[in-house]
Amino acid sequence: MLRWIDVIKYAKYSNPEPSRRVEKTEAEWQRHLTPQQFEVLRRKGTEPPYRNAYCKSYDPGVYVCAGCGTPLFNSTEKYHAISGWPSFTQPIAKGALKYLFDDSHHMQRIEAQCNTCDGHLGHVFPDGPAPHGLRFCINSESMVRLAEPEQQDGENA
Ligand code: FE
């Protein structure tokens, strides 16, 4: 379980080593991504609140990075935060994201990036629901939701 103190430590000292790395040139990212995805992931842009794909969507599935396909969040950790952006209370795995101090826009925030391709996802705040208390405020454009593989009926649950 990731806690706020872990997020602070990652941002302050060092982030977990990712299991793989995806690196592309700016021109390659531009070809690979839609203009909206490029603006968020590679330019740290912010999409409009509410008018984005996953804000009000609670279908089951796994949210993967739109840049490199790395799984980032499970739909079971998604909750309604009234922020206008999709919000999660835990990442899918401890090393999936990296955390950096962000002093832009006259605010002190912690930025969340994909740990595999360094794509900008959004920010993390310590005002999420119990028991973890984390709120991952993430741009829809930085993710793609993949439906969960079909469950097999039978006794091997
Ligand atoms: Fe990525």
Short mmCIF file of C-alpha atoms and ligand atoms in Angstrom, two decimals:
data_model
loop_
_atom_site.label_atom_id
_atom_site.label_comp_id
_atom_site.label_asym_id
_atom_site.label_seq_id
_atom_site.Cartn_x
_atom_site.Cartn_y
_atom_site.Cartn_z
CA MET A 1 0.00 0.00 0.00
CA LEU A 2 1.45 3.34 -1.00
CA ARG A 3 1.22 6.08 1.64
CA TRP A 4 1.75 9.84 1.42
CA ILE A 5 5.08 9.47 3.25
CA ASP A 6 6.23 7.04 0.52
CA VAL A 7 5.26 9.52 -2.19
CA ILE A 8 7.22 12.29 -0.44
CA LYS A 9 10.26 10.03 -0.02
CA TYR A 10 10.19 9.01 -3.69
CA ALA A 11 9.99 12.65 -4.77
CA LYS A 12 12.68 13.74 -2.34
CA TYR A 13 15.24 10.93 -2.74
CA SER A 14 14.68 8.52 -5.60
CA ASN A 15 11.90 6.69 -7.35
CA PRO A 16 11.63 2.91 -7.69
CA GLU A 17 13.50 1.38 -10.62
CA PRO A 18 11.02 0.54 -13.42
CA SER A 19 11.03 -3.01 -14.81
CA ARG A 20 11.53 -1.58 -18.32
CA ARG A 21 12.14 1.77 -19.98
CA VAL A 22 10.57 3.30 -23.11
CA GLU A 23 12.41 6.28 -24.58
CA LYS A 24 11.54 8.11 -27.79
CA THR A 25 12.54 11.36 -29.42
CA GLU A 26 10.12 14.26 -29.44
CA ALA A 27 9.40 13.62 -33.14
CA GLU A 28 8.70 9.93 -32.46
CA TRP A 29 6.29 10.79 -29.64
CA GLN A 30 4.56 13.28 -31.90
CA ARG A 31 3.99 10.58 -34.52
CA HIS A 32 2.95 8.00 -31.94
CA LEU A 33 0.47 10.12 -29.95
CA THR A 34 -2.64 12.17 -30.77
CA PRO A 35 -2.11 15.95 -30.39
CA GLN A 36 -4.13 15.85 -27.14
CA GLN A 37 -2.10 12.96 -25.71
CA PHE A 38 1.15 14.67 -26.72
CA GLU A 39 0.11 17.91 -25.03
CA VAL A 40 -0.56 16.13 -21.71
CA LEU A 41 2.10 13.41 -21.70
CA ARG A 42 5.03 15.27 -23.25
CA ARG A 43 4.15 18.92 -22.55
CA LYS A 44 2.63 18.46 -19.08
CA GLY A 45 -0.62 19.95 -20.29
CA THR A 46 -3.90 19.73 -18.41
CA GLU A 47 -7.10 18.74 -20.17
CA PRO A 48 -10.40 20.49 -19.35
CA PRO A 49 -12.18 19.31 -16.18
CA TYR A 50 -15.31 17.16 -16.61
CA ARG A 51 -15.13 17.21 -20.40
CA ASN A 52 -12.70 14.31 -20.59
CA ALA A 53 -13.14 10.63 -21.35
CA TYR A 54 -12.84 8.91 -17.97
CA CYS A 55 -13.98 11.50 -15.42
CA LYS A 56 -17.42 9.97 -14.94
CA SER A 57 -16.71 6.48 -16.19
CA TYR A 58 -16.56 3.54 -13.80
CA ASP A 59 -16.43 0.60 -16.20
CA PRO A 60 -14.14 -2.20 -15.05
CA GLY A 61 -10.71 -2.47 -16.55
CA VAL A 62 -7.08 -1.51 -16.30
CA TYR A 63 -5.86 1.98 -17.15
CA VAL A 64 -2.59 1.82 -19.06
CA CYS A 65 -0.23 4.62 -20.10
CA ALA A 66 -1.32 6.06 -23.47
CA GLY A 67 2.35 6.50 -24.33
CA CYS A 68 3.88 3.12 -23.57
CA GLY A 69 1.08 0.74 -22.49
CA THR A 70 2.32 0.22 -18.94
CA PRO A 71 -0.55 -0.62 -16.52
CA LEU A 72 -1.02 2.34 -14.12
CA PHE A 73 -4.35 2.01 -12.30
CA ASN A 74 -7.03 -0.56 -11.72
CA SER A 75 -10.66 0.57 -12.04
CA THR A 76 -11.29 -0.84 -8.55
CA GLU A 77 -9.19 2.04 -7.12
CA LYS A 78 -11.14 4.71 -9.01
CA TYR A 79 -13.47 6.92 -7.01
CA HIS A 80 -15.52 10.08 -7.37
CA ALA A 81 -13.47 13.06 -6.19
CA ILE A 82 -15.54 15.97 -7.60
CA SER A 83 -12.39 17.37 -9.21
CA GLY A 84 -13.42 16.95 -12.82
CA TRP A 85 -10.64 14.47 -13.55
CA PRO A 86 -10.41 10.73 -13.09
CA SER A 87 -9.23 10.03 -9.54
CA PHE A 88 -7.67 6.94 -8.02
CA THR A 89 -6.56 6.18 -4.49
CA GLN A 90 -3.74 3.71 -5.29
CA PRO A 91 -1.55 2.90 -8.28
CA ILE A 92 -1.70 -0.62 -9.70
CA ALA A 93 1.86 -1.29 -8.47
CA LYS A 94 4.36 0.60 -6.34
CA GLY A 95 6.87 1.11 -9.16
CA ALA A 96 4.37 1.95 -11.92
CA LEU A 97 4.56 5.70 -11.34
CA LYS A 98 7.30 8.14 -10.40
CA TYR A 99 6.86 11.24 -8.27
CA LEU A 100 8.48 14.66 -8.63
CA PHE A 101 8.12 17.97 -6.79
CA ASP A 102 6.34 20.49 -9.02
CA ASP A 103 6.45 24.17 -8.08
CA SER A 104 4.81 25.44 -11.28
CA HIS A 105 1.73 27.70 -11.35
CA HIS A 106 2.56 29.14 -7.87
CA MET A 107 1.62 25.86 -6.22
CA GLN A 108 3.57 23.19 -4.41
CA ARG A 109 2.40 19.88 -5.77
CA ILE A 110 3.71 16.42 -6.47
CA GLU A 111 3.62 15.44 -10.10
CA ALA A 112 2.93 11.83 -11.11
CA GLN A 113 4.66 10.48 -14.21
CA CYS A 114 4.68 7.10 -15.89
CA ASN A 115 7.80 5.42 -14.50
CA THR A 116 8.44 3.65 -17.81
CA CYS A 117 8.28 6.52 -20.35
CA ASP A 118 8.27 9.61 -18.06
CA GLY A 119 4.95 10.74 -19.51
CA HIS A 120 3.12 13.35 -17.41
CA LEU A 121 -0.04 11.89 -15.89
CA GLY A 122 -1.24 14.42 -13.32
CA HIS A 123 -0.68 15.08 -9.61
CA VAL A 124 -0.99 13.27 -6.26
CA PHE A 125 -2.61 14.82 -3.18
CA PRO A 126 -2.93 13.63 0.44
CA ASP A 127 -6.70 14.27 0.61
CA GLY A 128 -7.97 10.95 -0.74
CA PRO A 129 -10.29 8.47 0.96
CA ALA A 130 -9.34 6.14 3.82
CA PRO A 131 -7.48 3.93 4.37
CA HIS A 132 -4.67 5.13 2.08
CA GLY A 133 -5.59 8.80 1.96
CA LEU A 134 -4.16 9.35 -1.50
CA ARG A 135 -5.80 11.07 -4.45
CA PHE A 136 -4.25 10.55 -7.86
CA CYS A 137 -5.74 13.29 -10.05
CA ILE A 138 -4.97 12.07 -13.57
CA ASN A 139 -5.61 13.38 -17.07
CA SER A 140 -7.82 11.06 -19.14
CA GLU A 141 -5.66 11.79 -22.19
CA SER A 142 -2.64 10.18 -20.52
CA MET A 143 -4.39 6.81 -20.21
CA VAL A 144 -6.30 4.18 -22.14
CA ARG A 145 -8.67 1.86 -20.34
CA LEU A 146 -8.48 -1.77 -21.38
CA ALA A 147 -11.38 -4.03 -20.51
CA GLU A 148 -10.43 -6.82 -18.15
CA PRO A 149 -9.88 -10.20 -19.77
CA GLU A 150 -13.04 -12.29 -19.64
CA GLN A 151 -13.44 -14.23 -16.42
CA GLN A 152 -13.57 -17.97 -16.86
CA ASP A 153 -16.64 -19.60 -15.38
CA GLY A 154 -15.98 -22.65 -13.29
CA GLU A 155 -14.54 -23.86 -10.08
CA ASN A 156 -11.01 -22.42 -10.40
CA ALA A 157 -11.91 -19.01 -9.03
FE FE B 1 4.31 5.38 -20.14
#
